CSV table of C-alpha atoms and ligand atoms in Angstrom, one decimal:
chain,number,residue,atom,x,y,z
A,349,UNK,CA,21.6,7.6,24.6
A,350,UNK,CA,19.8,10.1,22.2
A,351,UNK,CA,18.7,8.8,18.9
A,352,UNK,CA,20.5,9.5,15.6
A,353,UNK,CA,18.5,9.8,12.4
A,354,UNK,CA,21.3,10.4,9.6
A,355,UNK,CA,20.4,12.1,6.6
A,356,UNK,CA,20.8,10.1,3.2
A,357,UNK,CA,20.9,13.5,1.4
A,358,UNK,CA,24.4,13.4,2.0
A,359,UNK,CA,25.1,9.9,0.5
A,360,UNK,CA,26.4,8.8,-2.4
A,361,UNK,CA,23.5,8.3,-4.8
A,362,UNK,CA,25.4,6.2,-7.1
A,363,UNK,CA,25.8,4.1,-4.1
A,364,UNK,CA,23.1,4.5,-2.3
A,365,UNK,CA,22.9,0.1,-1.5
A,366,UNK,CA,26.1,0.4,-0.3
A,367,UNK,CA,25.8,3.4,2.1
A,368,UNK,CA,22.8,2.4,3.0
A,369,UNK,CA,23.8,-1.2,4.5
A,370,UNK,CA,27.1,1.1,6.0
A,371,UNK,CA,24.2,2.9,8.0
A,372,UNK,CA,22.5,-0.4,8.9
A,373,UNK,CA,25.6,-2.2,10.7
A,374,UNK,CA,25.8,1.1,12.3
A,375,UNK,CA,24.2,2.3,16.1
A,376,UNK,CA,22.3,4.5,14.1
A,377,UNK,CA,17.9,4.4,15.0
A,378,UNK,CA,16.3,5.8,12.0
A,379,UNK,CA,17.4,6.5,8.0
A,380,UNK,CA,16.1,10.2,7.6
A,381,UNK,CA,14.7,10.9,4.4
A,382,UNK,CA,14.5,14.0,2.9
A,383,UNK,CA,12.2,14.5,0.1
A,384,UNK,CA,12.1,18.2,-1.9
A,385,UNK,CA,9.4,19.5,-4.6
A,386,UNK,CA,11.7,22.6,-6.2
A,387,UNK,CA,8.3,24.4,-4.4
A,388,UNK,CA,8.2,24.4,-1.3
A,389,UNK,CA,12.3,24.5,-1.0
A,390,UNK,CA,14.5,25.7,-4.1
A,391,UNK,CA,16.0,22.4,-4.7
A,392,UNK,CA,14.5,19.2,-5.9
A,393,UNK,CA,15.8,15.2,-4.4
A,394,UNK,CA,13.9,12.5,-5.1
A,395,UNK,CA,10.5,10.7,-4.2
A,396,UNK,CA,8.5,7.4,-3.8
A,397,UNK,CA,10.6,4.9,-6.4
A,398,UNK,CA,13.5,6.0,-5.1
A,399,UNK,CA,12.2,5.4,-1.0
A,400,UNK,CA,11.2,1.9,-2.5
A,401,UNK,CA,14.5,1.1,-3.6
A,402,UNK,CA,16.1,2.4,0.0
A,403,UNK,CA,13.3,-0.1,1.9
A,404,UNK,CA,14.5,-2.7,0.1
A,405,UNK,CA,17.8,-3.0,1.3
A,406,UNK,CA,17.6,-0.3,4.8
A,407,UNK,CA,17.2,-2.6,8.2
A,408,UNK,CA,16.2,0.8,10.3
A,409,UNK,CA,12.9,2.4,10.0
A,410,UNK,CA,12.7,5.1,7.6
A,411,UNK,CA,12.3,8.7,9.1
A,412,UNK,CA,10.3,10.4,5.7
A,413,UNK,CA,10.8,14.5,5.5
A,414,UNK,CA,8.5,15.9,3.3
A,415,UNK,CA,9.7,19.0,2.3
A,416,UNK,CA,6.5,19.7,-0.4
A,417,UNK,CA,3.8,22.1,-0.8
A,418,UNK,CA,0.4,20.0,0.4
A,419,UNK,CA,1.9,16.8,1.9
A,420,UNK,CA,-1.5,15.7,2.1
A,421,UNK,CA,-1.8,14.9,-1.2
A,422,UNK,CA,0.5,11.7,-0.7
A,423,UNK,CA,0.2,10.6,2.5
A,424,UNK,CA,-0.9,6.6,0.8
A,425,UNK,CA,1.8,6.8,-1.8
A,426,UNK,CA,4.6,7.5,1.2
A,427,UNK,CA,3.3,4.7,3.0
A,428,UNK,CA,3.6,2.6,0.2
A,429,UNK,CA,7.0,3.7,-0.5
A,430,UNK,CA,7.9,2.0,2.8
A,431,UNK,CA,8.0,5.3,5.4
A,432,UNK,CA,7.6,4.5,8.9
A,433,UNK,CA,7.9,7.9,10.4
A,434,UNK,CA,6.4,10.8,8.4
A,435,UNK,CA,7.0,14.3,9.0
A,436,UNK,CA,5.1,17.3,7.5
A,437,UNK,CA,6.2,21.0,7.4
A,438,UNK,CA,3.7,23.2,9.7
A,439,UNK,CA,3.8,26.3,6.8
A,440,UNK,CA,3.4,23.7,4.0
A,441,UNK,CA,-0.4,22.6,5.2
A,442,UNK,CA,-3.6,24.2,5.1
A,443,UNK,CA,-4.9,22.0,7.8
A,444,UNK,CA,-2.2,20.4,9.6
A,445,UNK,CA,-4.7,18.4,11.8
A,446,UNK,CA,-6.0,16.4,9.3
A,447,UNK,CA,-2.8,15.5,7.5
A,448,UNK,CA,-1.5,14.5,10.7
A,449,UNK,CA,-4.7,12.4,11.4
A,450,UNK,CA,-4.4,10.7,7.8
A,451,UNK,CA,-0.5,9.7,8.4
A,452,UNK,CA,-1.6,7.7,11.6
A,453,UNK,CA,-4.6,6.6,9.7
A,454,UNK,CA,-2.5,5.1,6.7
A,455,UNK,CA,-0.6,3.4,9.6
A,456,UNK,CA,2.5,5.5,10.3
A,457,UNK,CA,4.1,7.6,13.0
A,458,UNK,CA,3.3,11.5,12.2
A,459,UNK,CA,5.2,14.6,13.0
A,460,UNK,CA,5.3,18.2,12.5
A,461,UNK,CA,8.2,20.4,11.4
A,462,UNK,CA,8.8,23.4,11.9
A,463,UNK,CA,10.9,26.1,9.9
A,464,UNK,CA,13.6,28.4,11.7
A,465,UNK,CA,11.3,31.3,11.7
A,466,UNK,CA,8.1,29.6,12.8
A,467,UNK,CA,7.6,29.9,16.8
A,468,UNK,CA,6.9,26.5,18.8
A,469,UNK,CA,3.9,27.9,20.5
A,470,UNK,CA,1.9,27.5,16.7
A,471,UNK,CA,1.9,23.6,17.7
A,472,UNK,CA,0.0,24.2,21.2
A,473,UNK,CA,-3.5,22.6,19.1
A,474,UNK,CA,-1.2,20.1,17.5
A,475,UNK,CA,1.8,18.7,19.9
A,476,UNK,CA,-1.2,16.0,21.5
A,477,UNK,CA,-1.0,14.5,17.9
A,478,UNK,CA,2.4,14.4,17.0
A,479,UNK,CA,4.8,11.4,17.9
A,480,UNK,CA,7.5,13.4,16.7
A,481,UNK,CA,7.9,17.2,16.4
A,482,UNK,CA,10.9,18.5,14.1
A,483,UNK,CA,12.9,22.0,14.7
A,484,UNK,CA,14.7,22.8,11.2
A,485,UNK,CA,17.8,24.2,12.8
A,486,UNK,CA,18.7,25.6,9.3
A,487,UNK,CA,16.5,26.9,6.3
A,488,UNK,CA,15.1,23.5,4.7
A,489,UNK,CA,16.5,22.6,1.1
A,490,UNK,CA,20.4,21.8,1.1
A,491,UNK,CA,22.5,19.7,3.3
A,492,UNK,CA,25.7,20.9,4.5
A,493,UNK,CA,24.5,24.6,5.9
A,494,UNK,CA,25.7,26.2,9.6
A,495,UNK,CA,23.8,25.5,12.7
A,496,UNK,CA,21.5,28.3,14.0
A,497,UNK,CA,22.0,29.0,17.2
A,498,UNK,CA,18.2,30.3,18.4
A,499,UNK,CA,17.5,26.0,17.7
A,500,UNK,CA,18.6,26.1,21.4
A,501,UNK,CA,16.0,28.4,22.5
A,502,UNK,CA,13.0,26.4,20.5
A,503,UNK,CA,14.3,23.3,22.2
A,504,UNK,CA,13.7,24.2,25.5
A,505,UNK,CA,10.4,26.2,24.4
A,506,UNK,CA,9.4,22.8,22.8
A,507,UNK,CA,10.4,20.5,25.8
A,508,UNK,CA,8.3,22.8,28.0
A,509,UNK,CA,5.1,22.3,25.9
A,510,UNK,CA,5.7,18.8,25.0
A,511,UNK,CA,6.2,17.8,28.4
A,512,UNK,CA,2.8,19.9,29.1
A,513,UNK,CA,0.7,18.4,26.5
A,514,UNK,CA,2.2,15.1,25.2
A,515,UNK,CA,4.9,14.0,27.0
A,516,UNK,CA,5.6,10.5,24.7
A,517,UNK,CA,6.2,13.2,21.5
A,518,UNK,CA,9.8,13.1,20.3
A,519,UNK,CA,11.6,15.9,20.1
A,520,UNK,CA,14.0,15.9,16.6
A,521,UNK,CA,16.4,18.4,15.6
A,522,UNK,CA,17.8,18.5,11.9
A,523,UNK,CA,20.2,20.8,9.9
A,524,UNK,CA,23.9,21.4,10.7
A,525,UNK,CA,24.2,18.7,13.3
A,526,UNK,CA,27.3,17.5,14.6
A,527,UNK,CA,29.3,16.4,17.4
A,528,UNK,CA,30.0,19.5,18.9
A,529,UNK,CA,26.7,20.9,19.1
A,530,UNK,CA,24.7,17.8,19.8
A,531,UNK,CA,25.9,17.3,23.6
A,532,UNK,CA,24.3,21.3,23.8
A,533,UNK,CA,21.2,19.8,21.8
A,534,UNK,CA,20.8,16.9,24.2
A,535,UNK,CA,21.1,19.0,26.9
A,536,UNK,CA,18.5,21.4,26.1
A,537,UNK,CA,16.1,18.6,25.5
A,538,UNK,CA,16.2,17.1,22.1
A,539,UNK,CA,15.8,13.2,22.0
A,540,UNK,CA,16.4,12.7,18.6
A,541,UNK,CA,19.0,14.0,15.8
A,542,UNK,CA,19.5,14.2,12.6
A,543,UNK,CA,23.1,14.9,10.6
A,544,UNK,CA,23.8,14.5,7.3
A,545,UNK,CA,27.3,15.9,6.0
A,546,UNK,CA,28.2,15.5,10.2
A,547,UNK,CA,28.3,11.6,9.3
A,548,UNK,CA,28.8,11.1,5.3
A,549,UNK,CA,32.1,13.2,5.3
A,550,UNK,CA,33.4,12.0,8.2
A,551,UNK,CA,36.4,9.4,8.2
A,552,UNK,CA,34.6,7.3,9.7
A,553,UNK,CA,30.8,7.3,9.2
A,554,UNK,CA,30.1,4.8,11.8
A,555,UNK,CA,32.1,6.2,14.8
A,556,UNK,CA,31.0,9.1,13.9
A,557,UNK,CA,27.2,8.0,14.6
A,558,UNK,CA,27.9,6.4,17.9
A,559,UNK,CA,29.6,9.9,18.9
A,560,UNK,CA,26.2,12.0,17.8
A,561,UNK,CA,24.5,9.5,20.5
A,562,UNK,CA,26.4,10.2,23.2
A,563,UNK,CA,24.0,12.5,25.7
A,564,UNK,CA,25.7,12.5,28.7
B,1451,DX5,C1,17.9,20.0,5.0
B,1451,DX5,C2,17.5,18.6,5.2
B,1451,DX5,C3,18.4,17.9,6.2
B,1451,DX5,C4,19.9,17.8,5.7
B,1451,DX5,C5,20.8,17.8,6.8
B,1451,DX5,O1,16.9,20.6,4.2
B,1451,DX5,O2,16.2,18.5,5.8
B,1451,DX5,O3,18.0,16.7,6.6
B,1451,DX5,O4,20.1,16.7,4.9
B,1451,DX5,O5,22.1,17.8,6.4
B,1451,DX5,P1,23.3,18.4,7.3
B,1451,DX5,O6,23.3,17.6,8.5
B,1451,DX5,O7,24.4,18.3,6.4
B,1451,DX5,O8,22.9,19.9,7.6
B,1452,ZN,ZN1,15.6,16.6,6.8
């Protein structure tokens, strides 16, 4: 069974309790939680009081994807907020290797993420650190956008180094996820996805989740 990460982007924010305790009597492993500056991506979400209001009632651990310019800047405040998992944009840091050294210092689980157009082989210094590394497989700042294809290709890229250099790192794939292309996603070596509009506008959220973990 892969994992399944689904996206609260897509929820209804004037439900958000209510959604969010859908997800938790659902098979689903992780709440992924996409936070945007209006910077680094055109379009702005939310931050830290709003993550403290999800921890409060979400029963899975939260997968935070910072989708900021200098993540560094609030690595404690994220922790704080309640993240478990957090995840940091490759062309949004100066010096990745720190930031990924303070997110396992404030007591989390780090990853990197990379953008469509940024090759694996830039994480070849950085895999050894990362319990998670995630492939955007569409251009970060909306939900709801079509899957691009080439993801495949950086999967199997990225399973090659991660099984060289850091074997126990997760591989995640987000953006345009659904049941169609995650059996293909699976296949090519992703452990771990997330979906958004795949599982919020489905007719039924929950089926829908134990569908998108379904890897063989
Ligand atoms: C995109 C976000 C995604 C998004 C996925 O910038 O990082 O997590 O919510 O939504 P879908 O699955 O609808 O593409
Ligand atoms: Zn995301």
């Amino acid at each position: 069974m892969g994992l399944v990460s689904p996206s609260l982007l897509s929820a209804d924010f004037g439900n958000l309790q209510r959604d969010i305790e859908m997800l938790n009597a659902s098979v689903c492993d992780y709440l992924h939680v996409d936070v945007m500056d209006g910077m680094f991506v055109p379009n702005i979400s939310f931050g830290q009081p709003v993550i403290k209001h999800i921890k409060k009632y979400a029963q899975k651990p939260l997968d935070v994807h910072l989708m900021i310019m200098d993540p560094g800047r609030y690595i404690d405040d994220f922790k704080r907020a309640g993240a478990d998992l957090l995840t940091v944009h490759y062309e949004a840091c100066t010096h990745l290797d720190r930031t990924l050294h303070a997110i396992k210092d404030a007591g989390m689980r780090c990853g990197a993420v990379l953008n469509p157009h940024t090759p694996v082989m830039l994480l070849e210094d950085t895999v050894q650190l990362c319990d998670v590394v995630l492939l955007m497989s569409v251009n970060p700042g909306f939900g709801g956008q079509s899957f691009i294809e080439n993801t495949y290709n950086k999967v199997r890229q990225l399973r090659e180094l991660r099984d060289r250099k850091n074997p126990r790192c997760l591989i995640e794939v987000d953006g345009g996820v659904n049941t169609s292309n995650a059996p293909l996603l699976y296949a090519a070596g992703a452990d771990m996805l997330v979906a958004g509009n795949a599982v919020f506008k489905s007719d039924n959220p929950q089926a829908t989740i134990k569908a998108l973990k379904q890897n063989e």
